[in-house]
Tab-separated table of C-alpha atoms in Angstrom:
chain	number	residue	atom	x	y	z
Q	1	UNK	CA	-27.964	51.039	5.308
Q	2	UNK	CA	-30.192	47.954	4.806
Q	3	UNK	CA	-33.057	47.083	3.487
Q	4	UNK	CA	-35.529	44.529	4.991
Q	5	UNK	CA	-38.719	43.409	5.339
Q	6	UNK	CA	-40.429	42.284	9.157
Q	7	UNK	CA	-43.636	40.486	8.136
Q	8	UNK	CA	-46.590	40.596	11.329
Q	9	UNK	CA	-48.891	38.634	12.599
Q	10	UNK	CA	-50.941	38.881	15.954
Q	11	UNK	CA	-54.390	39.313	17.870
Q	12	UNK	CA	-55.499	43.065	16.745
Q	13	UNK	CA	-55.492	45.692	19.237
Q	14	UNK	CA	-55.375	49.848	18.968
Q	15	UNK	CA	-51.700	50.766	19.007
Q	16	UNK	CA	-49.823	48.444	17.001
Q	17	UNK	CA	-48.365	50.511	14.192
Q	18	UNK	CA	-47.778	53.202	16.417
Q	19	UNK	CA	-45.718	50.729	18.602
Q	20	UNK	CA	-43.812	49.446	15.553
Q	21	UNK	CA	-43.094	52.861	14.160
Q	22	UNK	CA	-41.862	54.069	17.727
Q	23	UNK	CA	-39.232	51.164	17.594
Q	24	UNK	CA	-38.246	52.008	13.729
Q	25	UNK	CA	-37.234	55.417	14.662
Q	26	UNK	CA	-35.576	54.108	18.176
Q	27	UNK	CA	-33.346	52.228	16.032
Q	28	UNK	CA	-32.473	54.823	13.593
Q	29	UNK	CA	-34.198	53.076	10.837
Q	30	UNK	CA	-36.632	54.907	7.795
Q	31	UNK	CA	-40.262	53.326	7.256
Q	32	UNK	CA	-40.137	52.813	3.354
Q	33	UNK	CA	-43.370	50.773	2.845
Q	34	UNK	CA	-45.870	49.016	4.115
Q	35	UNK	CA	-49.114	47.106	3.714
Q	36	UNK	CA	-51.357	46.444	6.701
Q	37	UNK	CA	-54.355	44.463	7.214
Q	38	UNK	CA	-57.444	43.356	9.831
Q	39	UNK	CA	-59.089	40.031	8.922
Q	40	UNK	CA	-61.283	37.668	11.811
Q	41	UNK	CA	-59.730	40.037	14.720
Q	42	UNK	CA	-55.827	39.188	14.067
Q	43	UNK	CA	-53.577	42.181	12.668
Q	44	UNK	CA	-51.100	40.939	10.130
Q	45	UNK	CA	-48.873	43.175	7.556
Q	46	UNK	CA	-45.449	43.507	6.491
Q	47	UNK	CA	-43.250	46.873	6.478
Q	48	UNK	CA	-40.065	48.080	4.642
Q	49	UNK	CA	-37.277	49.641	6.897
Q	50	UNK	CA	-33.999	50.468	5.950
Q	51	UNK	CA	-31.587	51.042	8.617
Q	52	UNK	CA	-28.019	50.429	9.779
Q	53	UNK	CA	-26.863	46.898	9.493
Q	54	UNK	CA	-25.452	46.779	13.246
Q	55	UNK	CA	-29.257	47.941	14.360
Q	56	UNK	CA	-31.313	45.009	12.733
Q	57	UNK	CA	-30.888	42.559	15.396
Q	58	UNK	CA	-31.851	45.140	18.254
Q	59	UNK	CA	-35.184	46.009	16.244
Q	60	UNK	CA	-36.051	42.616	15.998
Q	61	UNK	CA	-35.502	41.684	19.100
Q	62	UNK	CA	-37.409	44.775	20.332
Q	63	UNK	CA	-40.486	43.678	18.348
Q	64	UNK	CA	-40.112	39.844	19.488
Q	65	UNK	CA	-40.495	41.232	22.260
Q	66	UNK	CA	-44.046	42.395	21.591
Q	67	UNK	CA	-45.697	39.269	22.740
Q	68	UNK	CA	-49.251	39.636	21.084
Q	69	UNK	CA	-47.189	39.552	17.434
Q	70	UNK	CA	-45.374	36.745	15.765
Q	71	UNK	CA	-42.523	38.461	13.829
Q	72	UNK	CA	-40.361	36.885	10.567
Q	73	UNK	CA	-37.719	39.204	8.841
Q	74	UNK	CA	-36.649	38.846	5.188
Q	75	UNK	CA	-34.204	40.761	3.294
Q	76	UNK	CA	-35.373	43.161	0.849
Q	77	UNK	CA	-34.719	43.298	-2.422
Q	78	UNK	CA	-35.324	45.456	-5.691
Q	79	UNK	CA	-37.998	44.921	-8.173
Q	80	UNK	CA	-37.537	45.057	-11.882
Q	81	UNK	CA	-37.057	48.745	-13.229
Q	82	UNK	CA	-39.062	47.859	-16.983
Q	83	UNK	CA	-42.004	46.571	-15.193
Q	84	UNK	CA	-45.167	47.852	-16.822
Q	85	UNK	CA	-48.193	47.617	-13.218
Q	86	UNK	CA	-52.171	47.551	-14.278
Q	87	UNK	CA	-55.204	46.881	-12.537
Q	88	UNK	CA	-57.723	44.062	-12.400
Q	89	UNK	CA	-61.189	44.570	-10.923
Q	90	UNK	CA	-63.250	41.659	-10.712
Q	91	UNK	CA	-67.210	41.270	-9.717
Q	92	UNK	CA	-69.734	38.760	-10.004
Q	93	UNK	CA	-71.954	36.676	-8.280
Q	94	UNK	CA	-69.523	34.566	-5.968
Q	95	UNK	CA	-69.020	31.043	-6.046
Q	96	UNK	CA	-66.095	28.581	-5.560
Q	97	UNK	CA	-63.099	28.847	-8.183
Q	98	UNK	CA	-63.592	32.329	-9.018
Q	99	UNK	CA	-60.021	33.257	-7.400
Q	100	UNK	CA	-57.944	29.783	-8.812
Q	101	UNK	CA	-59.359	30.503	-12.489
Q	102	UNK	CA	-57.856	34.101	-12.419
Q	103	UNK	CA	-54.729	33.448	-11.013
Q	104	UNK	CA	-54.065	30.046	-12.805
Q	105	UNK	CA	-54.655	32.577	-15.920
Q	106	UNK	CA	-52.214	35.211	-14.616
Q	107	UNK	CA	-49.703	32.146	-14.447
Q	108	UNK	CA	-49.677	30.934	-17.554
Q	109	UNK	CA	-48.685	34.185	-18.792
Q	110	UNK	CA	-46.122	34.527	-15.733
Q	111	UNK	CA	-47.585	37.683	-14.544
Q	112	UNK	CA	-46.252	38.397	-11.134
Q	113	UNK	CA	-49.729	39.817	-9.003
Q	114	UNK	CA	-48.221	42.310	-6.822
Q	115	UNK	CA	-51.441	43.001	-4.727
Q	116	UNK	CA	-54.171	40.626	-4.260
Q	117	UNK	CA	-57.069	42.490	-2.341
Q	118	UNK	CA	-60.863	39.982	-2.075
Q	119	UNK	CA	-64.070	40.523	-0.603
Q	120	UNK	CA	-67.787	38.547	-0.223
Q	121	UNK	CA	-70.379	40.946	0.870
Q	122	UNK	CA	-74.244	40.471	0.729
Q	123	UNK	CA	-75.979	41.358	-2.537
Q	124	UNK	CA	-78.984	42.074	-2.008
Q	125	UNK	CA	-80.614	42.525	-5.642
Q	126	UNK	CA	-79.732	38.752	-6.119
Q	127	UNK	CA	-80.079	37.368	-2.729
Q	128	UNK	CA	-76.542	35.899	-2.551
Q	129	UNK	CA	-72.730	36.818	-2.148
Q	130	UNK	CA	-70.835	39.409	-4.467
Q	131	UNK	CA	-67.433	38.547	-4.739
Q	132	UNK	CA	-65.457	41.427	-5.322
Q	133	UNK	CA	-61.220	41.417	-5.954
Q	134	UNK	CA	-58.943	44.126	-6.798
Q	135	UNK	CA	-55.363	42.830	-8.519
Q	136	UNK	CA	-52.365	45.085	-8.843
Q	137	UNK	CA	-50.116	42.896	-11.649
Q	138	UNK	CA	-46.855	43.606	-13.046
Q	139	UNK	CA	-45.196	42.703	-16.722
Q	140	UNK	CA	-42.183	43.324	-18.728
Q	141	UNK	CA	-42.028	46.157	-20.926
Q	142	UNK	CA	-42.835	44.766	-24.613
Q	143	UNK	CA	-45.075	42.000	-23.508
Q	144	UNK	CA	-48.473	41.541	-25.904
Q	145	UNK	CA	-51.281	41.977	-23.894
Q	146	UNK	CA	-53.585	40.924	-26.469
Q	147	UNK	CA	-53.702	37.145	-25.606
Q	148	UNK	CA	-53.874	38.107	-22.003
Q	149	UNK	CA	-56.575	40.110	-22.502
Q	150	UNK	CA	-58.059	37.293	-24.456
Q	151	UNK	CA	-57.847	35.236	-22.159
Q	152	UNK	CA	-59.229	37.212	-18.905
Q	153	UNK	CA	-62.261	38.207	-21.086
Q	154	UNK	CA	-62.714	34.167	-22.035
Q	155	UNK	CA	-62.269	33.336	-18.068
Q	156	UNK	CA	-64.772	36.464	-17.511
Q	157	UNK	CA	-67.442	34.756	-19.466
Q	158	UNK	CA	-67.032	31.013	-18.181
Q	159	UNK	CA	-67.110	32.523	-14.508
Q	160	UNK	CA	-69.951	34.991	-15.237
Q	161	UNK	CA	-67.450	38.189	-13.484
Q	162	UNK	CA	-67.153	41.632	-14.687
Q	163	UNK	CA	-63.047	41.637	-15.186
Q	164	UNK	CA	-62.232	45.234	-15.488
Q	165	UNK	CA	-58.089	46.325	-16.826
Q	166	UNK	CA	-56.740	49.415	-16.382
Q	167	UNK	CA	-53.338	50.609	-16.282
């Protein structure tokens, strides 16, 4: 058995993941994960099969063949058992730089961001956009987090965002 990954992206329409699963269990293969997603009326996502080597090709050519979806396939691989995974939640009166600040943060302290989730909606106590974000991270086991933490609060205040950590 293999593991892989078949990233997705097409023009939305009811039926999709229903279509995709169909084809996974065609081809003998178990649906280990995914992460879907609707943005500006496209459909895009990525999902986890494992199944037998000598089946991957017909599965992928089965979904090319899905002409509304543009298809890639990467091989999985496995994530680091010590990983320790928290939470960011971010909100604050949006305006430009709010997302490179955190993340150039997050870099210098080579956290991997395992989930990156953002939103703008209409705040209407303030007239103007509320940019919301929701970060799943991941670091080693026996990392300080006191000088990350520093440093998100620090970013928090310049930006003027609520930066709420949980793990």
């Amino acid at each position: 058995m293999k593991s892989i990954i078949v990233s997705l992206l097409g023009k939305d329409k009811p039926g999709i993941v229903e279509r995709i699963a169909k084809q996974v269990r065609l081809f003998e293969g178990n649906w280990l994960a995914s992460n879907f997603a609707h943005m500006a009326g496209h459909f895009t996502g990525f999902v986890e099969i494992q199944l037998p080597q000598k089946k991957i090709t017909p599965l992928l050519e089965q979904l090319d063949s899905m002409p509304e979806l543009n298809i890639r396939l990467v091989e999985g691989e496995t994530s680091p058992a010590q990983a320790i995974r928290a939470s960011l939640e971010i909100m604050g009166n949006d305006k430009p730089g709010i997302v490179q600040e955190i993340t150039s943060v997050l870099h210098q302290f080579n956290i991997n961001i395992l989930r990156f989730s953002s939103s703008c909606e209409a705040a209407p106590n303030w007239g103007g956009l509320l940019f919301k974000a929701n970060i799943d991270i991941d670091y080693p086991e026996g990392f300080d987090i006191a000088p990350l933490s520093l440093a998100l609060e620090q970013i928090a205040n310049d930006l003027v965002v609520d930066i709420d950590w949980q793990e």
